[in-house]
Amino acid sequence: MTATLTSTKAEQPVGRRRWAAPVAKYAVYAGIVVLIAVNAVMSSSFLSLDNLRVQLYQAVPVLIVALGMALVIGTEGIDLSVGGVIALTSAVLPLYLGYGVWVSIALAILAGGVCGAISGSLVAFARVQPIVATLSLMIGLRGLAVIMNGATAKPLNDPTLLNLGLTGWLGLPQMAYIGAGLVAIIAFVVRRTTLGRNLVAVGDNASASFLAGLPVRRILLSVYVMSGMLAAVAGVLIAGHGAYADPANYGLNYELLAITAVVVGGTPLSGGQIRVIGTVAGTIFMQLVSATLIQNNVKNSYEQMIEAVIICIAVFIARESANR
Amino acid sequence: MSSQMTAPAEDMAGGGVTETPRERVFALLQRQGGPVVLVLVVLLACIFSSGFASSGNFSTILVGNAYVSLLALAETFVIISGGIDLSVGSMFALGGVLAAWGMNHGGSGVAVLLPIVVGLVIGVIQGSLIAYARLAPFIVTLAGLLFARGLLQAISNEGSTTYLVPGHSVFAFLGDGTWRPILTAVAFFAIAAVVLVRTRFGQALFAIGGSENAALLMGVRVRRTKVLVYMLSGTLAAVAGMLNASRLQSGVTNIGVGYELTAIAAVVIGGTILTGGSGSMYGTAAGVLLLAVIQNLIGVHLSQYGSSASDLVNGAFLAVVVVLQSFLARRRAL
């Protein structure tokens, strides 16, 4: 697999597409500006604080999941289990709400960490391919969550949970600040810590990193644990904002949304590179695309088709830049 | 035959190390694990589960999974070539809706041809993006999943229109009865097995999955083969959906969600390795049957939990199988 990827890079004609790299690097930002401009012209309420809040409710959980996904993709892995983890958190939350809200939130995030540890162990120690390891959790976790919670959604009446999506400061909801804080933390981890350097090295070349003495297995394990915990945080925010625990429906397609956001943001699927701010931009871009289509009353079916085409185009452009 | 063919590819992946007898046993277990477990599970179920061992139950299992098993067949081709196709579940649903739409707007001929043509076109587009634009198969087919689902919702007016197939049409005859679905599936698997081991196309898939560069140097037309394999899998999935619509006598819009995962699970349980280059149709058939039997047992014994219990068991089962696979293979040095 590594050989194929490396060779694909090598086969690219050097210099033929010299213009492509800078275009690809800033295409997301240009796309964001264009979409904001188009929407601002077409709808006067688009730039209002109310609309911004609505967009944040949808984008922040995706962003948090995407941050974890970026770390995993940086190690040349993939985490398909995030949707299952989100489902599991909303099954855990109502179960322990009687012991206090913070206990149940902590346990939900812990559960996410355990799921990450399971897929991480499968990848790092059992040497299972990331896509299969996390696929089995993706299938299994939602089933487990539905069994734990029962088939119907349960109401969550705790004020602390509800406030995550309702109140905040300066007109923005609490979850926006949580998202921003996590972006800062992950950016710091990636750029300024040894773990950050190491996980990029592992993604670039796992065998070389192992020979160089890096604790490759521990690094891989920690990446999946972080991804699981971040997905659990997103799950808590989604359940809090939704005011219901709905394991059957929460988190569906989140792996797709998160992977797209990461790749559109310029992190190559072949690992060895992590773009945190790019991931933020990728999330904003995908959210704007969906908001634009919804505001223009495009039917859900056409929205899906258009998004599919946009994903392909965006990945094509991002791929050009990854080839350098 | 298939074991002889796949052995060299595995040697290459292992860096050309000669196999010891012990490794040979492991490799055999890895390939034959699915069929062995299938036989064990069926035997245990016959002994301990009352009502399992009846001809009525067996035909329920076989008919219920006949057309869905074609998704696993298609996925086997793709995975052997080192790729993955996540769009088969959506294509299955799309094929069914297109067939039922065609039946209502043209007749049996349109109902059969329309899914084939659309499946082929979408498959070619996916394959071209993967082979020529060199996008990751994973992403392209995820987009294909979205696209096919969007298209079928557009055809069915956001899922609000269900197209029914008249019971006495030529098209409805295709999926009628008990034996026709089973024989169709068996025939498809037999043809697929021959294509895989006896044709140049099948050989090219093994070569590409084993090592794309080596395949290129050997003179395999890598890109064309890749386009062909995604075309084949798109068409097969749509045809499976079409046959299923004929059996159900309607185009069901919310069918097929998550089927790609079941298909991949069946392929992996059948001993096909996800990195490509090795695998067999016979293993996939065993994988499909094993999942179907487990599903049936869960339906009988854990019916109060419904499909979530089978999701849980499927996921756990897949995890166990892949861990066993990787321990038996012991190839990748990390």
XYZ file of C-alpha atoms in Angstrom:
658
model
C 0.000 0.000 0.000
C 2.769 2.374 0.949
C 4.678 1.373 -2.148
C 1.749 2.187 -4.384
C 1.226 5.556 -2.804
C 4.853 6.527 -3.010
C 5.049 5.452 -6.596
C 1.935 7.432 -7.454
C 3.666 10.496 -6.129
C 6.818 9.685 -8.076
C 4.943 9.140 -11.332
C 3.659 12.706 -11.326
C 5.440 14.749 -13.950
C 7.613 17.178 -12.051
C 6.889 20.821 -12.725
C 4.101 20.200 -15.184
C 1.513 21.526 -12.837
C 3.555 24.095 -10.976
C 0.551 26.434 -10.841
C -1.583 23.782 -9.201
C -0.039 23.764 -5.741
C -0.726 27.386 -4.725
C -4.163 27.250 -6.371
C -5.024 24.150 -4.375
C -3.651 25.579 -1.159
C -5.875 28.629 -1.234
C -8.837 27.162 -3.151
C -10.725 26.380 0.069
C -10.355 29.926 1.383
C -11.377 31.373 -1.981
C -14.359 29.025 -1.986
C -15.396 30.199 1.466
C -15.189 33.874 0.455
C -17.176 33.251 -2.726
C -19.879 31.271 -0.929
C -20.247 33.903 1.804
C -20.463 36.648 -0.823
C -23.040 34.767 -2.894
C -25.180 34.027 0.148
C -24.915 37.569 1.521
C -26.163 38.954 -1.786
C -28.947 36.406 -2.204
C -30.304 36.498 1.321
C -30.237 39.505 3.617
C -30.523 37.380 6.744
C -27.491 35.230 5.928
C -25.009 37.389 7.802
C -27.277 37.716 10.831
C -26.215 36.432 14.230
C -29.165 34.022 14.313
C -28.093 32.340 11.111
C -24.479 32.212 12.282
C -25.651 30.397 15.410
C -27.644 27.886 13.353
C -24.611 27.189 11.186
C -22.396 26.774 14.264
C -24.699 24.168 15.814
C -24.176 22.000 12.775
C -20.538 22.801 12.040
C -18.919 22.655 15.506
C -19.544 18.930 16.180
C -18.313 18.092 12.672
C -15.231 20.240 13.273
C -14.408 18.489 16.543
C -14.760 15.074 14.925
C -12.688 16.303 11.969
C -9.851 17.391 14.312
C -9.541 13.828 15.594
C -9.880 12.517 12.058
C -7.052 14.820 10.905
C -4.753 13.319 13.549
C -5.663 9.786 12.437
C -5.307 10.607 8.738
C -1.945 12.204 9.548
C -0.723 8.732 10.569
C -2.003 7.294 7.279
C -5.017 5.813 9.041
C -8.744 6.416 8.917
C -11.399 6.344 11.636
C -14.814 5.175 10.463
C -16.042 4.558 14.003
C -16.724 8.219 14.913
C -20.438 8.013 14.088
C -20.722 4.913 16.258
C -18.925 6.688 19.112
C -21.367 9.614 18.849
C -24.247 7.138 19.053
C -22.642 5.456 22.057
C -22.178 8.749 23.962
C -25.846 9.563 23.625
C -26.624 6.121 25.058
C -24.202 6.623 27.970
C -25.313 10.183 28.851
C -28.891 9.434 30.060
C -27.691 6.242 31.766
C -25.530 8.080 34.320
C -27.296 11.446 34.459
C -28.568 10.476 37.923
C -25.023 10.692 39.332
C -24.639 14.291 38.184
C -24.159 15.823 34.784
C -20.376 16.063 34.932
C -20.062 12.406 35.893
C -22.147 11.366 32.907
C -20.237 13.668 30.536
C -16.923 12.340 31.865
C -18.107 8.757 31.456
C -19.338 9.466 27.934
C -15.938 10.878 26.959
C -14.233 7.974 28.714
C -16.394 5.572 26.700
C -15.218 7.334 23.539
C -11.627 6.930 24.714
C -12.182 3.214 25.319
C -13.617 2.792 21.821
C -10.566 4.609 20.464
C -8.323 2.338 22.523
C -10.013 -0.714 21.012
C -9.618 0.431 17.410
C -6.149 1.777 18.218
C -5.074 -1.590 19.672
C -6.465 -3.376 16.623
C -4.411 -1.080 14.391
C -1.239 -0.820 16.471
C -0.884 -4.247 18.055
C -3.014 -6.640 16.002
C -1.883 -4.801 12.848
C -5.336 -4.746 11.343
C -5.886 -2.235 8.560
C -7.404 0.972 10.031
C -10.362 0.904 7.657
C -11.406 -2.610 8.737
C -10.651 -2.135 12.424
C -12.800 0.983 12.646
C -15.419 -0.456 10.292
C -16.135 -3.235 12.762
C -16.606 -0.637 15.522
C -18.765 1.480 13.233
C -21.137 -1.457 12.744
C -20.969 -2.734 16.312
C -21.134 0.485 18.361
C -24.438 1.743 16.979
C -25.996 -1.648 17.649
C -24.623 -1.582 21.198
C -25.856 2.001 21.721
C -29.378 1.185 20.544
C -29.498 -1.879 22.802
C -28.290 0.206 25.788
C -30.713 3.062 25.195
C -33.724 1.215 23.806
C -35.201 1.872 20.409
C -36.803 5.246 21.238
C -34.999 8.521 21.913
C -34.801 9.662 25.542
C -35.187 13.311 26.604
C -32.197 14.987 28.283
C -33.479 17.579 30.746
C -30.229 18.631 32.383
C -29.663 22.423 32.161
C -25.877 22.124 31.836
C -26.252 19.881 28.789
C -28.958 22.025 27.219
C -26.919 25.202 27.762
C -24.130 23.805 25.587
C -26.276 24.665 22.614
C -28.453 27.421 24.031
C -26.441 30.022 25.909
C -22.989 31.440 25.625
C -21.145 34.696 25.507
C -21.164 37.520 22.949
C -24.111 35.915 21.163
C -22.251 32.721 20.340
C -23.180 29.373 21.906
C -20.912 27.626 24.415
C -20.137 24.908 21.911
C -18.460 27.449 19.624
C -15.973 28.296 22.380
C -15.395 24.617 23.131
C -14.689 24.039 19.434
C -12.288 26.985 19.270
C -10.483 25.781 22.402
C -10.058 22.302 20.965
C -8.729 23.727 17.682
C -6.096 25.663 19.670
C -5.143 22.571 21.696
C -4.849 20.284 18.673
C -2.897 22.911 16.719
C -0.516 23.204 19.679
C -0.154 19.421 19.938
C 0.559 19.069 16.227
C 3.014 21.930 15.925
C 4.751 22.232 19.254
C 4.850 18.841 20.936
C 6.941 15.727 20.411
C 3.782 13.683 19.957
C 2.795 15.966 17.084
C 6.152 15.567 15.351
C 6.117 11.826 15.942
C 2.684 11.164 14.558
C 3.483 13.043 11.371
C 6.685 10.989 11.101
C 4.744 7.757 11.528
C 2.305 8.852 8.842
C 5.143 9.668 6.485
C 6.890 6.337 6.916
C 5.947 3.929 9.699
C 8.831 1.506 9.119
C 11.463 4.255 9.117
C 9.958 5.747 12.274
C 10.133 2.345 13.950
C 13.771 1.916 12.928
C 14.499 5.419 14.176
C 13.326 4.286 17.595
C 9.937 5.985 17.775
C 7.296 4.184 19.867
C 5.153 3.668 16.772
C 2.542 1.467 18.430
C 2.002 3.823 21.342
C 1.722 6.775 18.973
C -0.868 4.994 16.820
C -2.810 3.944 19.910
C -2.859 7.483 21.328
C -4.075 8.932 18.019
C -7.126 6.652 17.934
C -7.835 7.312 21.615
C -7.788 11.067 20.929
C -10.068 10.613 17.930
C -12.497 8.550 20.020
C -12.535 11.129 22.826
C -13.019 14.046 20.429
C -15.892 12.188 18.746
C -17.395 11.658 22.217
C -17.135 15.407 22.946
C -18.962 16.044 19.679
C -21.543 13.452 20.725
C -22.145 15.267 24.030
C -22.595 18.582 22.194
C -25.008 17.041 19.670
C -27.080 15.387 22.402
C -27.050 18.600 24.470
C -28.173 20.760 21.592
C -30.742 18.204 20.456
C -32.079 17.859 24.048
C -32.617 14.181 23.262
C -30.466 11.058 23.374
C -31.058 9.364 20.032
C -28.445 6.646 19.397
C -30.240 5.376 16.312
C -29.843 8.653 14.394
C -27.089 10.792 15.934
C -23.753 10.722 14.170
C -24.940 9.108 10.938
C -22.586 9.983 8.052
C -20.253 11.867 10.414
C -17.268 9.853 9.243
C -18.012 11.026 5.707
C -18.433 14.676 6.768
C -15.252 14.626 8.863
C -13.083 12.909 6.248
C -14.302 15.332 3.593
C -13.577 18.333 5.795
C -10.061 17.079 6.506
C -9.252 16.266 2.885
C -10.816 19.459 1.497
C -8.672 21.298 4.057
C -5.545 19.957 2.383
C -4.475 17.058 4.606
C -3.512 14.236 2.212
C -5.055 10.798 2.802
C -1.591 9.308 2.381
C -0.536 10.702 5.763
C 2.581 12.542 6.872
C 0.936 15.944 7.002
C -1.700 17.532 9.233
C -3.374 20.862 8.490
C -5.370 21.960 11.524
C -6.424 25.391 10.250
C -7.089 23.805 6.859
C -9.428 21.373 8.595
C -11.303 24.314 10.127
C -11.549 25.885 6.673
C -12.664 22.582 5.164
C -15.446 22.255 7.743
C -16.604 25.834 7.148
C -16.545 25.283 3.380
C -18.653 22.116 3.516
C -21.082 23.768 5.936
C -21.426 26.773 3.603
C -22.078 24.490 0.629
C -24.851 22.719 2.492
C -26.274 26.012 3.824
C -26.265 27.540 0.334
C -28.126 24.587 -1.123
C -30.684 24.536 1.706
C -31.319 28.296 1.561
C -32.010 28.067 -2.140
C -34.560 25.308 -1.498
C -32.578 22.684 -3.347
C -34.220 19.326 -2.645
C -32.378 16.936 -0.353
C -31.846 14.486 -3.226
C -30.147 17.080 -5.432
C -28.193 18.394 -2.446
C -26.710 14.914 -1.968
C -25.751 14.641 -5.638
C -24.187 18.103 -5.726
C -22.218 17.398 -2.541
C -20.926 14.159 -4.046
C -19.618 16.051 -7.081
C -18.084 18.761 -4.881
C -16.317 16.131 -2.757
C -14.723 14.639 -5.879
C -13.653 18.025 -7.228
C -12.274 19.145 -3.864
C -10.346 15.917 -3.357
C -8.972 16.182 -6.881
C -7.701 19.715 -6.218
C -6.347 18.750 -2.789
C -4.562 15.766 -4.338
C -2.805 18.063 -6.787
C -1.363 20.052 -3.912
C -0.373 16.932 -1.967
C 1.726 15.819 -4.920
C 3.651 19.081 -4.729
C -6.539 -23.509 -8.130
C -7.012 -20.241 -6.376
C -4.636 -21.179 -3.578
C -1.904 -21.896 -6.101
C -2.468 -18.574 -7.701
C -2.560 -16.493 -4.593
C 0.464 -18.005 -2.924
C 3.066 -16.164 -5.026
C 1.383 -12.847 -4.371
C 1.549 -13.466 -0.638
C 5.187 -14.405 -0.880
C 5.876 -11.131 -2.586
C 4.030 -9.199 0.075
C 6.095 -10.948 2.724
C 9.297 -9.808 1.079
C 9.983 -13.123 -0.647
C 10.580 -15.074 2.551
C 10.218 -18.836 2.098
C 7.261 -20.345 3.939
C 7.861 -22.749 6.800
C 5.345 -25.598 7.266
C 3.859 -23.723 10.193
C 3.317 -20.627 8.104
C 1.738 -22.807 5.449
C -0.782 -24.111 7.990
C -1.510 -20.543 9.079
C -2.000 -19.472 5.491
C -4.353 -22.389 4.880
C -6.365 -21.524 8.005
C -6.544 -17.931 6.897
C -7.995 -18.894 3.539
C -10.261 -21.704 4.740
C -11.308 -20.148 8.067
C -14.655 -18.893 6.724
C -15.861 -22.253 5.360
C -14.634 -24.096 8.483
C -16.463 -21.726 10.847
C -19.561 -21.893 8.626
C -19.700 -25.674 8.905
C -19.139 -25.499 12.677
C -21.816 -22.848 13.230
C -24.364 -24.704 11.090
C -23.642 -27.988 12.915
C -23.954 -26.335 16.357
C -27.134 -24.541 15.308
C -28.650 -27.779 14.042
C -27.952 -29.443 17.374
C -28.775 -26.674 19.842
C -31.254 -24.392 18.100
C -34.668 -25.895 17.692
C -36.336 -24.889 14.465
C -33.079 -24.027 12.711
C -32.658 -27.296 10.842
C -35.748 -27.236 8.701
C -35.930 -26.991 4.940
C -38.271 -24.015 5.331
C -35.710 -22.125 7.423
C -32.855 -22.997 5.067
C -34.771 -21.723 2.055
C -35.682 -18.548 3.990
C -31.981 -17.925 4.636
C -30.982 -18.652 1.043
C -33.755 -16.703 -0.698
C -33.468 -13.751 1.667
C -29.780 -13.358 0.911
C -29.654 -14.469 -2.721
C -29.552 -11.031 -4.325
C -27.713 -9.224 -1.539
C -24.949 -11.818 -1.904
C -24.213 -10.403 -5.365
C -22.952 -7.240 -3.625
C -20.327 -9.317 -1.839
C -19.448 -10.925 -5.165
C -18.873 -7.511 -6.737
C -16.940 -6.342 -3.694
C -14.652 -9.386 -3.945
C -13.479 -8.345 -7.413
C -12.784 -4.797 -6.239
C -11.014 -5.784 -3.020
C -8.779 -8.330 -4.794
C -7.618 -5.470 -7.019
C -6.631 -3.548 -3.872
C -9.547 -1.113 -3.983
C -12.822 -0.772 -2.135
C -16.353 0.046 -3.299
C -18.552 1.705 -0.689
C -21.290 2.559 -3.190
C -22.722 -0.951 -3.679
C -25.485 -0.540 -1.059
C -26.764 2.660 -2.679
C -26.385 1.183 -6.157
C -28.460 -1.808 -5.009
C -31.268 0.523 -3.930
C -30.899 2.648 -7.074
C -31.088 -0.437 -9.308
C -34.345 -1.468 -7.659
C -35.960 1.952 -7.948
C -34.808 2.360 -11.570
C -36.211 -1.057 -12.471
C -39.571 -0.344 -10.873
C -39.647 3.128 -12.480
C -38.794 1.554 -15.837
C -41.561 -1.034 -15.384
C -44.059 1.776 -14.828
C -42.814 3.949 -17.677
C -41.825 1.469 -20.372
C -42.261 -2.197 -19.587
C -40.163 -5.215 -18.768
C -37.424 -4.464 -21.307
C -36.821 -0.992 -19.877
C -37.015 -2.354 -16.342
C -34.155 -4.742 -17.056
C -32.009 -2.489 -19.252
C -32.231 0.802 -17.368
C -30.484 -0.384 -14.158
C -27.778 -2.096 -16.215
C -27.036 1.069 -18.209
C -27.095 3.439 -15.234
C -24.999 1.074 -13.092
C -22.498 0.764 -15.902
C -22.235 4.525 -16.429
C -21.804 5.322 -12.724
C -19.280 2.479 -12.434
C -17.246 3.805 -15.366
C -17.236 7.316 -13.883
C -16.063 5.999 -10.492
C -13.446 3.791 -12.113
C -12.118 6.616 -14.275
C -11.799 8.942 -11.286
C -9.857 6.222 -9.468
C -7.720 4.989 -12.366
C -7.042 8.163 -14.331
C -7.530 11.033 -11.864
C -5.933 8.839 -9.158
C -8.381 9.710 -6.414
C -8.624 7.383 -3.424
C -11.206 4.611 -4.134
C -12.519 5.133 -0.647
C -13.451 8.790 -1.260
C -14.743 8.314 -4.809
C -17.080 5.496 -3.851
C -18.248 7.360 -0.732
C -19.216 10.188 -3.070
C -20.809 7.538 -5.309
C -22.817 6.322 -2.305
C -24.147 9.855 -1.764
C -24.792 10.402 -5.461
C -26.682 7.155 -6.058
C -28.849 7.730 -2.988
C -29.571 11.300 -4.116
C -30.465 10.091 -7.600
C -32.879 7.433 -6.345
C -34.537 9.942 -4.032
C -34.934 12.330 -6.952
C -36.528 9.562 -9.058
C -38.861 8.576 -6.248
C -39.777 12.206 -5.448
C -37.833 12.338 -2.151
C -38.884 8.797 -1.309
C -42.586 9.617 -1.294
C -43.405 7.648 -4.462
C -43.067 3.881 -4.449
C -43.207 2.327 -7.897
C -44.965 -1.025 -7.901
C -44.289 -3.853 -10.314
C -47.390 -5.642 -11.694
C -47.354 -9.212 -10.387
C -47.910 -10.921 -13.740
C -45.305 -9.163 -15.842
C -42.275 -10.744 -17.509
C -40.080 -8.683 -15.182
C -41.760 -9.951 -12.002
C -41.161 -13.510 -13.264
C -37.380 -12.971 -12.923
C -37.334 -13.009 -9.136
C -40.365 -15.160 -8.533
C -40.454 -18.357 -6.492
C -37.966 -20.072 -4.211
C -35.546 -21.635 -6.631
C -35.093 -18.855 -9.129
C -33.294 -16.436 -6.732
C -31.094 -19.214 -5.344
C -30.150 -20.577 -8.769
C -29.493 -17.044 -10.062
C -27.095 -16.372 -7.189
C -25.350 -19.732 -7.641
C -24.970 -19.076 -11.369
C -23.542 -15.608 -10.779
C -21.037 -16.982 -8.271
C -20.005 -19.800 -10.614
C -19.427 -17.390 -13.494
C -17.569 -14.979 -11.208
C -15.294 -17.753 -9.930
C -14.404 -18.740 -13.495
C -13.812 -15.110 -14.493
C -11.595 -14.609 -11.467
C -9.275 -17.587 -11.952
C -9.543 -18.392 -15.665
C -9.562 -15.085 -17.494
C -6.934 -12.486 -18.177
C -9.096 -9.917 -16.422
C -9.144 -11.996 -13.228
C -5.394 -12.520 -13.355
C -4.879 -8.789 -13.846
C -6.905 -8.097 -10.677
C -4.657 -10.386 -8.613
C -1.575 -8.811 -10.165
C -2.698 -5.238 -9.483
C -3.744 -6.065 -5.929
C -0.442 -7.796 -5.254
C 1.699 -4.955 -6.504
C 0.527 -2.239 -8.828
C 4.029 -1.384 -9.977
C 4.919 -4.987 -10.715
C 1.654 -5.349 -12.635
C 2.546 -2.271 -14.699
C 5.995 -3.684 -15.450
C 4.444 -7.023 -16.361
C 2.433 -5.277 -19.024
C -0.955 -5.422 -17.316
C -3.213 -2.615 -18.450
C -3.655 -1.338 -14.936
C -5.865 1.661 -15.589
C -8.217 -0.099 -17.978
C -8.563 -3.037 -15.587
C -9.374 -0.685 -12.719
C -12.085 1.076 -14.728
C -13.459 -2.348 -15.702
C -13.612 -3.636 -12.139
C -15.545 -0.610 -10.834
C -17.788 -0.785 -13.894
C -18.427 -4.452 -13.139
C -19.190 -3.785 -9.491
C -21.520 -0.846 -10.254
C -23.399 -2.884 -12.863
C -23.614 -6.000 -10.690
C -24.914 -4.037 -7.712
C -27.569 -2.369 -9.860
C -28.546 -5.730 -11.393
C -28.807 -7.246 -7.910
C -31.112 -4.374 -6.921
C -33.130 -4.879 -10.115
C -33.610 -8.604 -9.386
C -34.519 -7.790 -5.802
C -37.165 -5.297 -6.983
C -38.576 -8.061 -9.146
C -38.785 -10.355 -6.109
C -40.358 -7.685 -3.871
C -42.480 -6.411 -6.780
C -41.662 -2.814 -5.877
C -38.788 -0.332 -5.867
C -38.035 0.189 -2.190
C -36.256 3.492 -1.533
C -34.886 3.001 1.970
C -33.253 -0.357 1.277
C -29.513 -1.013 1.094
C -28.251 1.309 3.852
C -25.111 -0.256 5.300
C -25.167 -3.171 2.844
C -21.675 -2.219 1.657
C -20.411 -2.937 5.164
C -22.082 -6.343 5.233
C -20.605 -7.072 1.817
C -17.104 -6.081 2.933
C -17.506 -8.117 6.117
C -18.526 -11.178 4.089
C -15.554 -10.760 1.749
C -13.088 -10.387 4.635
C -14.557 -13.328 6.558
C -14.209 -15.324 3.337
C -10.439 -14.943 3.548
C -9.916 -12.177 1.012
C -7.284 -9.806 2.320
C -8.244 -6.127 2.244
C -4.866 -5.021 0.974
C -5.636 -6.955 -2.194
C -3.842 -9.554 -4.254
C -5.444 -12.621 -2.759
C -8.906 -14.072 -2.283
C -11.550 -16.338 -3.709
C -15.218 -16.363 -4.709
C -15.774 -19.586 -2.829
C -14.571 -17.930 0.369
C -16.909 -14.992 -0.193
C -19.840 -17.372 -0.720
C -18.994 -18.991 2.620
C -18.716 -15.549 4.249
C -22.144 -14.529 2.948
C -23.724 -17.763 4.192
C -22.031 -17.472 7.577
C -23.360 -13.924 8.120
C -26.802 -15.032 6.909
C -26.884 -17.964 9.329
C -25.792 -15.752 12.233
C -28.435 -13.181 11.298
C -31.030 -15.958 11.261
C -29.957 -17.270 14.662
C -30.079 -13.768 16.151
C -33.542 -13.292 14.671
C -34.724 -16.449 16.451
C -32.990 -16.044 19.798
C -32.514 -12.294 20.302
C -35.584 -11.048 18.477
C -36.421 -8.505 21.199
C -33.343 -6.488 20.201
C -33.971 -6.742 16.479
C -31.419 -5.514 14.003
C -29.263 -3.680 16.570
C -28.270 -7.017 18.094
C -27.215 -8.337 14.725
C -25.253 -5.106 14.092
C -23.438 -5.648 17.379
C -22.700 -9.302 16.664
C -21.657 -8.550 13.077
C -19.240 -5.861 14.247
C -17.737 -8.032 16.976
C -17.503 -10.940 14.575
C -15.738 -8.862 11.947
C -13.270 -7.614 14.564
C -12.464 -11.157 15.703
C -12.026 -12.354 12.129
C -9.690 -9.555 11.098
C -7.586 -9.959 14.234
C -7.310 -13.693 13.525
C -6.498 -12.934 9.899
C -3.697 -10.585 10.795
C -2.244 -12.941 13.404
C -2.392 -15.829 10.957
C -0.811 -13.757 8.227
C 1.999 -12.242 10.360
C 3.416 -10.560 7.379
C 3.661 -6.847 7.869
C 6.762 -5.781 9.734
C 6.162 -2.682 11.792
